[in-house]
Amino acid sequence: MKNCNGRKSCTVAANNRLYGDPCPGTHKYVTVTYYCKVKKTPKCLRRCHRQAKCIRRKCVCKSGYKGDGIRSCTNIKDECSYPYRRVGKGCYLIQKDNVSGDTAFAKCLQRGAYLANFETLNEAMLMKYELLKMKTGVHYYVGGRNINRYKTGGDWRWIKKDGKMVKMKYFAFDNGEPNGTLKASQDCMFFYASRGYRFHAVWCAMGGLLGGYICEK
């Protein structure tokens, strides 16, 4: 009967070859007593995401999901996974940092994304609300750029990943903004923390107003 130990199922034969025939000509039968043992599954050291399960003490996302199994398990059909997040319909990386506008622009491109565009007032207000909830006190660069500093008020566009530009369809800036000049150009744009995350124009390459950035993909 040792052959049955540790198995999920087992067949026990009743024949003379296995047990012998001490009583020839007598009808015989076999009575089997057994019990089942529940195999304990090792627990994971940390609580798994609701779309993950514990396999060999590791949290693994279920089929159709991807992520680290603990903080995130995102549907594969939804490409917005950690460290990116959904804000409205957009997918953003909100990066707390201390860089210039030009550096922020490059860092997003290196990630295969671009500085976030907020082509509608609804998109901008949703992100503003998100930043206010975070309470970081950090300014965040976005993808707005002035492409003509010779024009009064500038010519502000949203810059896409492929370099295409979309003209701003609403006046996005705070009171008194943008206030750059030909001699003191402020051709980049960020959510200015000191003004409740309203849009402000700012120099792109240097200065004291460094900040984080928001990438979009």
PDB file of C-alpha atoms in Angstrom:
ATOM      1  CA  MET A   1       0.000   0.000   0.000  1.00  0.00           C
ATOM      2  CA  LYS A   2       3.024   2.261   0.166  1.00  0.00           C
ATOM      3  CA  ASN A   3       2.563   2.808  -3.564  1.00  0.00           C
ATOM      4  CA  CYS A   4      -0.506   4.919  -2.759  1.00  0.00           C
ATOM      5  CA  ASN A   5       1.178   7.279  -0.327  1.00  0.00           C
ATOM      6  CA  GLY A   6       1.360  10.909  -1.461  1.00  0.00           C
ATOM      7  CA  ARG A   7      -0.803  10.336  -4.559  1.00  0.00           C
ATOM      8  CA  LYS A   8      -4.047  12.120  -5.455  1.00  0.00           C
ATOM      9  CA  SER A   9      -5.666   8.811  -6.477  1.00  0.00           C
ATOM     10  CA  CYS A  10      -4.779   5.129  -6.314  1.00  0.00           C
ATOM     11  CA  THR A  11      -6.195   1.805  -7.551  1.00  0.00           C
ATOM     12  CA  VAL A  12      -5.881  -1.214  -5.271  1.00  0.00           C
ATOM     13  CA  ALA A  13      -6.181  -4.605  -7.002  1.00  0.00           C
ATOM     14  CA  ALA A  14      -7.720  -7.629  -5.226  1.00  0.00           C
ATOM     15  CA  ASN A  15      -6.097 -10.804  -6.618  1.00  0.00           C
ATOM     16  CA  ASN A  16      -4.196 -13.888  -5.518  1.00  0.00           C
ATOM     17  CA  ARG A  17      -1.008 -12.709  -7.168  1.00  0.00           C
ATOM     18  CA  LEU A  18      -0.844  -9.718  -4.822  1.00  0.00           C
ATOM     19  CA  TYR A  19      -2.070 -11.319  -1.557  1.00  0.00           C
ATOM     20  CA  GLY A  20      -1.618 -15.062  -2.132  1.00  0.00           C
ATOM     21  CA  ASP A  21      -4.367 -17.735  -1.749  1.00  0.00           C
ATOM     22  CA  PRO A  22      -4.396 -19.149   1.780  1.00  0.00           C
ATOM     23  CA  CYS A  23      -7.974 -20.485   1.350  1.00  0.00           C
ATOM     24  CA  PRO A  24      -8.400 -21.988  -2.135  1.00  0.00           C
ATOM     25  CA  GLY A  25     -11.937 -22.025  -3.467  1.00  0.00           C
ATOM     26  CA  THR A  26     -13.177 -19.358  -1.010  1.00  0.00           C
ATOM     27  CA  HIS A  27     -14.586 -16.024  -2.276  1.00  0.00           C
ATOM     28  CA  LYS A  28     -12.409 -13.165  -1.074  1.00  0.00           C
ATOM     29  CA  TYR A  29     -12.636  -9.366  -0.913  1.00  0.00           C
ATOM     30  CA  VAL A  30     -10.440  -6.505   0.209  1.00  0.00           C
ATOM     31  CA  THR A  31     -11.343  -3.810   2.724  1.00  0.00           C
ATOM     32  CA  VAL A  32      -9.261  -0.646   2.481  1.00  0.00           C
ATOM     33  CA  THR A  33      -9.066   2.008   5.172  1.00  0.00           C
ATOM     34  CA  TYR A  34      -7.557   5.319   4.095  1.00  0.00           C
ATOM     35  CA  TYR A  35      -7.508   9.008   4.915  1.00  0.00           C
ATOM     36  CA  CYS A  36      -6.704  12.084   2.820  1.00  0.00           C
ATOM     37  CA  LYS A  37      -4.221  14.725   3.902  1.00  0.00           C
ATOM     38  CA  VAL A  38      -4.641  18.310   2.749  1.00  0.00           C
ATOM     39  CA  LYS A  39      -1.420  19.670   1.324  1.00  0.00           C
ATOM     40  CA  LYS A  40      -0.628  23.069   2.807  1.00  0.00           C
ATOM     41  CA  THR A  41       0.284  25.793   0.341  1.00  0.00           C
ATOM     42  CA  PRO A  42       3.132  28.023   1.564  1.00  0.00           C
ATOM     43  CA  LYS A  43       1.922  31.539   2.208  1.00  0.00           C
ATOM     44  CA  CYS A  44       3.456  34.595   0.568  1.00  0.00           C
ATOM     45  CA  LEU A  45       5.453  36.890   2.801  1.00  0.00           C
ATOM     46  CA  ARG A  46       3.409  39.899   1.666  1.00  0.00           C
ATOM     47  CA  ARG A  47      -0.248  40.341   0.823  1.00  0.00           C
ATOM     48  CA  CYS A  48      -0.807  39.819  -2.896  1.00  0.00           C
ATOM     49  CA  HIS A  49      -2.738  42.116  -5.218  1.00  0.00           C
ATOM     50  CA  ARG A  50      -6.395  41.119  -5.693  1.00  0.00           C
ATOM     51  CA  GLN A  51      -5.585  40.044  -9.260  1.00  0.00           C
ATOM     52  CA  ALA A  52      -2.637  37.898  -8.143  1.00  0.00           C
ATOM     53  CA  LYS A  53      -2.148  34.530  -6.455  1.00  0.00           C
ATOM     54  CA  CYS A  54       0.581  33.061  -4.295  1.00  0.00           C
ATOM     55  CA  ILE A  55       2.803  30.597  -6.167  1.00  0.00           C
ATOM     56  CA  ARG A  56       5.863  29.175  -4.417  1.00  0.00           C
ATOM     57  CA  ARG A  57       5.700  31.957  -1.855  1.00  0.00           C
ATOM     58  CA  LYS A  58       5.703  34.646  -4.564  1.00  0.00           C
ATOM     59  CA  CYS A  59       2.819  36.867  -5.661  1.00  0.00           C
ATOM     60  CA  VAL A  60       2.181  36.263  -9.348  1.00  0.00           C
ATOM     61  CA  CYS A  61      -0.392  38.161 -11.430  1.00  0.00           C
ATOM     62  CA  LYS A  62      -3.197  36.046 -12.832  1.00  0.00           C
ATOM     63  CA  SER A  63      -3.426  35.182 -16.499  1.00  0.00           C
ATOM     64  CA  GLY A  64      -4.247  38.266 -18.565  1.00  0.00           C
ATOM     65  CA  TYR A  65      -2.603  40.611 -16.050  1.00  0.00           C
ATOM     66  CA  LYS A  66       0.921  41.928 -15.571  1.00  0.00           C
ATOM     67  CA  GLY A  67       2.734  43.666 -12.745  1.00  0.00           C
ATOM     68  CA  ASP A  68       4.747  42.940  -9.620  1.00  0.00           C
ATOM     69  CA  GLY A  69       1.885  40.972  -8.037  1.00  0.00           C
ATOM     70  CA  ILE A  70       1.874  43.133  -4.909  1.00  0.00           C
ATOM     71  CA  ARG A  71       1.342  46.775  -5.792  1.00  0.00           C
ATOM     72  CA  SER A  72      -0.049  46.247  -9.272  1.00  0.00           C
ATOM     73  CA  CYS A  73      -1.625  43.707 -11.590  1.00  0.00           C
ATOM     74  CA  THR A  74      -2.897  45.542 -14.644  1.00  0.00           C
ATOM     75  CA  ASN A  75      -5.011  44.081 -17.384  1.00  0.00           C
ATOM     76  CA  ILE A  76      -2.714  43.466 -20.356  1.00  0.00           C
ATOM     77  CA  LYS A  77      -5.275  45.200 -22.555  1.00  0.00           C
ATOM     78  CA  ASP A  78      -4.709  48.325 -20.456  1.00  0.00           C
ATOM     79  CA  GLU A  79      -1.143  49.529 -21.063  1.00  0.00           C
ATOM     80  CA  CYS A  80      -1.261  52.004 -18.171  1.00  0.00           C
ATOM     81  CA  SER A  81       0.524  50.093 -15.421  1.00  0.00           C
ATOM     82  CA  TYR A  82       2.768  51.071 -12.511  1.00  0.00           C
ATOM     83  CA  PRO A  83       4.630  53.443 -12.243  1.00  0.00           C
ATOM     84  CA  TYR A  84       2.165  55.136 -14.628  1.00  0.00           C
ATOM     85  CA  ARG A  85      -1.323  55.975 -13.440  1.00  0.00           C
ATOM     86  CA  ARG A  86      -4.724  56.783 -14.886  1.00  0.00           C
ATOM     87  CA  VAL A  87      -5.911  60.351 -14.486  1.00  0.00           C
ATOM     88  CA  GLY A  88      -9.129  60.780 -16.420  1.00  0.00           C
ATOM     89  CA  LYS A  89      -8.575  59.056 -19.758  1.00  0.00           C
ATOM     90  CA  GLY A  90      -4.840  59.792 -19.836  1.00  0.00           C
ATOM     91  CA  CYS A  91      -1.931  57.616 -18.706  1.00  0.00           C
ATOM     92  CA  TYR A  92       0.749  59.588 -16.827  1.00  0.00           C
ATOM     93  CA  LEU A  93       3.975  59.232 -14.911  1.00  0.00           C
ATOM     94  CA  ILE A  94       4.147  61.921 -12.220  1.00  0.00           C
ATOM     95  CA  GLN A  95       7.821  62.188 -11.334  1.00  0.00           C
ATOM     96  CA  LYS A  96       8.950  64.156  -8.292  1.00  0.00           C
ATOM     97  CA  ASP A  97      12.353  65.553  -9.252  1.00  0.00           C
ATOM     98  CA  ASN A  98      14.487  68.692  -9.382  1.00  0.00           C
ATOM     99  CA  VAL A  99      15.266  69.343 -13.055  1.00  0.00           C
ATOM    100  CA  SER A 100      14.918  72.013 -15.732  1.00  0.00           C
ATOM    101  CA  GLY A 101      12.322  72.058 -18.474  1.00  0.00           C
ATOM    102  CA  ASP A 102      14.749  70.839 -21.129  1.00  0.00           C
ATOM    103  CA  THR A 103      15.911  67.982 -18.904  1.00  0.00           C
ATOM    104  CA  ALA A 104      12.323  67.011 -18.150  1.00  0.00           C
ATOM    105  CA  PHE A 105      11.588  66.969 -21.888  1.00  0.00           C
ATOM    106  CA  ALA A 106      14.526  64.597 -22.492  1.00  0.00           C
ATOM    107  CA  LYS A 107      13.741  62.312 -19.544  1.00  0.00           C
ATOM    108  CA  CYS A 108      10.238  61.612 -20.833  1.00  0.00           C
ATOM    109  CA  LEU A 109      11.550  60.842 -24.317  1.00  0.00           C
ATOM    110  CA  GLN A 110      14.078  58.425 -22.817  1.00  0.00           C
ATOM    111  CA  ARG A 111      11.165  56.549 -21.261  1.00  0.00           C
ATOM    112  CA  GLY A 112       9.450  56.243 -24.640  1.00  0.00           C
ATOM    113  CA  ALA A 113       6.901  58.875 -23.607  1.00  0.00           C
ATOM    114  CA  TYR A 114       6.615  62.688 -23.849  1.00  0.00           C
ATOM    115  CA  LEU A 115       5.924  65.615 -21.557  1.00  0.00           C
ATOM    116  CA  ALA A 116       2.208  65.540 -20.859  1.00  0.00           C
ATOM    117  CA  ASN A 117      -0.220  67.459 -23.072  1.00  0.00           C
ATOM    118  CA  PHE A 118      -3.429  68.897 -21.639  1.00  0.00           C
ATOM    119  CA  GLU A 119      -5.337  69.849 -24.752  1.00  0.00           C
ATOM    120  CA  THR A 120      -8.640  70.377 -22.949  1.00  0.00           C
ATOM    121  CA  LEU A 121      -9.504  72.265 -19.784  1.00  0.00           C
ATOM    122  CA  ASN A 122     -11.056  69.056 -18.390  1.00  0.00           C
ATOM    123  CA  GLU A 123      -7.729  67.213 -18.657  1.00  0.00           C
ATOM    124  CA  ALA A 124      -5.857  70.062 -16.980  1.00  0.00           C
ATOM    125  CA  MET A 125      -8.349  70.315 -14.106  1.00  0.00           C
ATOM    126  CA  LEU A 126      -8.238  66.574 -13.415  1.00  0.00           C
ATOM    127  CA  MET A 127      -4.445  66.639 -13.229  1.00  0.00           C
ATOM    128  CA  LYS A 128      -4.487  69.778 -11.069  1.00  0.00           C
ATOM    129  CA  TYR A 129      -6.792  67.976  -8.639  1.00  0.00           C
ATOM    130  CA  GLU A 130      -4.463  64.952  -8.623  1.00  0.00           C
ATOM    131  CA  LEU A 131      -1.434  67.114  -7.816  1.00  0.00           C
ATOM    132  CA  LEU A 132      -3.254  68.955  -5.044  1.00  0.00           C
ATOM    133  CA  LYS A 133      -4.114  65.604  -3.436  1.00  0.00           C
ATOM    134  CA  MET A 134      -0.466  64.528  -3.562  1.00  0.00           C
ATOM    135  CA  LYS A 135       0.641  67.593  -1.532  1.00  0.00           C
ATOM    136  CA  THR A 136       4.281  67.374  -2.648  1.00  0.00           C
ATOM    137  CA  GLY A 137       4.836  71.117  -3.038  1.00  0.00           C
ATOM    138  CA  VAL A 138       6.781  70.349  -6.231  1.00  0.00           C
ATOM    139  CA  HIS A 139       6.333  72.161  -9.555  1.00  0.00           C
ATOM    140  CA  TYR A 140       5.728  69.803 -12.494  1.00  0.00           C
ATOM    141  CA  TYR A 141       6.822  70.452 -16.082  1.00  0.00           C
ATOM    142  CA  VAL A 142       4.369  69.677 -18.881  1.00  0.00           C
ATOM    143  CA  GLY A 143       4.609  69.578 -22.658  1.00  0.00           C
ATOM    144  CA  GLY A 144       3.592  73.152 -23.483  1.00  0.00           C
ATOM    145  CA  ARG A 145       6.199  75.236 -25.390  1.00  0.00           C
ATOM    146  CA  ASN A 146       6.409  78.686 -26.866  1.00  0.00           C
ATOM    147  CA  ILE A 147       7.715  78.295 -30.409  1.00  0.00           C
ATOM    148  CA  ASN A 148       7.779  82.009 -31.295  1.00  0.00           C
ATOM    149  CA  ARG A 149       9.136  84.398 -28.665  1.00  0.00           C
ATOM    150  CA  TYR A 150       9.001  87.266 -31.192  1.00  0.00           C
ATOM    151  CA  LYS A 151       5.220  87.178 -31.142  1.00  0.00           C
ATOM    152  CA  THR A 152       3.442  89.119 -28.384  1.00  0.00           C
ATOM    153  CA  GLY A 153       2.235  86.550 -25.852  1.00  0.00           C
ATOM    154  CA  GLY A 154       4.112  83.873 -27.758  1.00  0.00           C
ATOM    155  CA  ASP A 155       2.800  81.003 -29.864  1.00  0.00           C
ATOM    156  CA  TRP A 156       2.171  78.187 -27.412  1.00  0.00           C
ATOM    157  CA  ARG A 157       1.855  74.601 -28.596  1.00  0.00           C
ATOM    158  CA  TRP A 158       1.558  71.134 -27.075  1.00  0.00           C
ATOM    159  CA  ILE A 159       4.528  69.031 -28.231  1.00  0.00           C
ATOM    160  CA  LYS A 160       3.892  65.375 -29.041  1.00  0.00           C
ATOM    161  CA  LYS A 161       6.291  62.418 -28.865  1.00  0.00           C
ATOM    162  CA  ASP A 162       6.896  62.432 -32.621  1.00  0.00           C
ATOM    163  CA  GLY A 163       7.576  66.184 -32.606  1.00  0.00           C
ATOM    164  CA  LYS A 164       4.163  67.164 -33.927  1.00  0.00           C
ATOM    165  CA  MET A 165       2.665  70.279 -32.373  1.00  0.00           C
ATOM    166  CA  VAL A 166      -0.926  71.083 -31.417  1.00  0.00           C
ATOM    167  CA  LYS A 167      -1.966  74.708 -30.930  1.00  0.00           C
ATOM    168  CA  MET A 168      -3.506  75.468 -27.533  1.00  0.00           C
ATOM    169  CA  LYS A 169      -7.243  75.829 -27.937  1.00  0.00           C
ATOM    170  CA  TYR A 170      -7.910  77.487 -24.571  1.00  0.00           C
ATOM    171  CA  PHE A 171      -6.029  80.056 -22.494  1.00  0.00           C
ATOM    172  CA  ALA A 172      -4.267  77.801 -20.044  1.00  0.00           C
ATOM    173  CA  PHE A 173      -2.236  80.231 -17.965  1.00  0.00           C
ATOM    174  CA  ASP A 174      -2.610  81.912 -14.588  1.00  0.00           C
ATOM    175  CA  ASN A 175      -3.288  85.644 -14.243  1.00  0.00           C
ATOM    176  CA  GLY A 176      -0.411  87.726 -15.646  1.00  0.00           C
ATOM    177  CA  GLU A 177       1.015  84.739 -17.507  1.00  0.00           C
ATOM    178  CA  PRO A 178       2.805  84.063 -19.763  1.00  0.00           C
ATOM    179  CA  ASN A 179       5.183  86.893 -18.958  1.00  0.00           C
ATOM    180  CA  GLY A 180       8.360  86.035 -20.827  1.00  0.00           C
ATOM    181  CA  THR A 181      10.057  88.588 -23.077  1.00  0.00           C
ATOM    182  CA  LEU A 182      12.469  88.447 -25.985  1.00  0.00           C
ATOM    183  CA  LYS A 183      15.386  89.261 -23.678  1.00  0.00           C
ATOM    184  CA  ALA A 184      14.137  87.116 -20.779  1.00  0.00           C
ATOM    185  CA  SER A 185      12.448  84.226 -22.541  1.00  0.00           C
ATOM    186  CA  GLN A 186      10.216  81.827 -20.648  1.00  0.00           C
ATOM    187  CA  ASP A 187       9.357  79.264 -23.279  1.00  0.00           C
ATOM    188  CA  CYS A 188       8.569  76.236 -21.085  1.00  0.00           C
ATOM    189  CA  MET A 189       5.517  75.550 -18.971  1.00  0.00           C
ATOM    190  CA  PHE A 190       4.759  73.900 -15.650  1.00  0.00           C
ATOM    191  CA  PHE A 191       2.150  73.404 -12.959  1.00  0.00           C
ATOM    192  CA  TYR A 192       3.298  76.015 -10.439  1.00  0.00           C
ATOM    193  CA  ALA A 193       2.868  74.653  -6.897  1.00  0.00           C
ATOM    194  CA  SER A 194       2.977  78.086  -5.222  1.00  0.00           C
ATOM    195  CA  ARG A 195      -0.122  79.128  -7.159  1.00  0.00           C
ATOM    196  CA  GLY A 196      -2.247  76.051  -6.556  1.00  0.00           C
ATOM    197  CA  TYR A 197      -0.881  74.263  -9.629  1.00  0.00           C
ATOM    198  CA  ARG A 198      -1.926  76.830 -12.168  1.00  0.00           C
ATOM    199  CA  PHE A 199       0.052  76.923 -15.420  1.00  0.00           C
ATOM    200  CA  HIS A 200       3.025  79.298 -15.492  1.00  0.00           C
ATOM    201  CA  ALA A 201       5.601  80.041 -18.142  1.00  0.00           C
ATOM    202  CA  VAL A 202       9.186  79.406 -17.081  1.00  0.00           C
ATOM    203  CA  TRP A 203      12.686  79.354 -18.579  1.00  0.00           C
ATOM    204  CA  CYS A 204      13.671  76.007 -20.084  1.00  0.00           C
ATOM    205  CA  ALA A 205      17.354  75.536 -19.382  1.00  0.00           C
ATOM    206  CA  MET A 206      18.314  77.141 -16.062  1.00  0.00           C
ATOM    207  CA  GLY A 207      17.156  79.115 -13.071  1.00  0.00           C
ATOM    208  CA  GLY A 208      15.926  78.594  -9.538  1.00  0.00           C
ATOM    209  CA  LEU A 209      12.515  77.213 -10.499  1.00  0.00           C
ATOM    210  CA  LEU A 210      13.416  73.582 -11.039  1.00  0.00           C
ATOM    211  CA  GLY A 211      10.833  70.882 -10.601  1.00  0.00           C
ATOM    212  CA  GLY A 212       9.465  67.481 -11.389  1.00  0.00           C
ATOM    213  CA  TYR A 213       7.721  66.479 -14.575  1.00  0.00           C
ATOM    214  CA  ILE A 214       4.704  64.615 -15.927  1.00  0.00           C
ATOM    215  CA  CYS A 215       5.185  62.134 -18.774  1.00  0.00           C
ATOM    216  CA  GLU A 216       2.350  60.832 -20.925  1.00  0.00           C
ATOM    217  CA  LYS A 217       2.145  57.770 -23.126  1.00  0.00           C
TER     218      LYS A 217
END
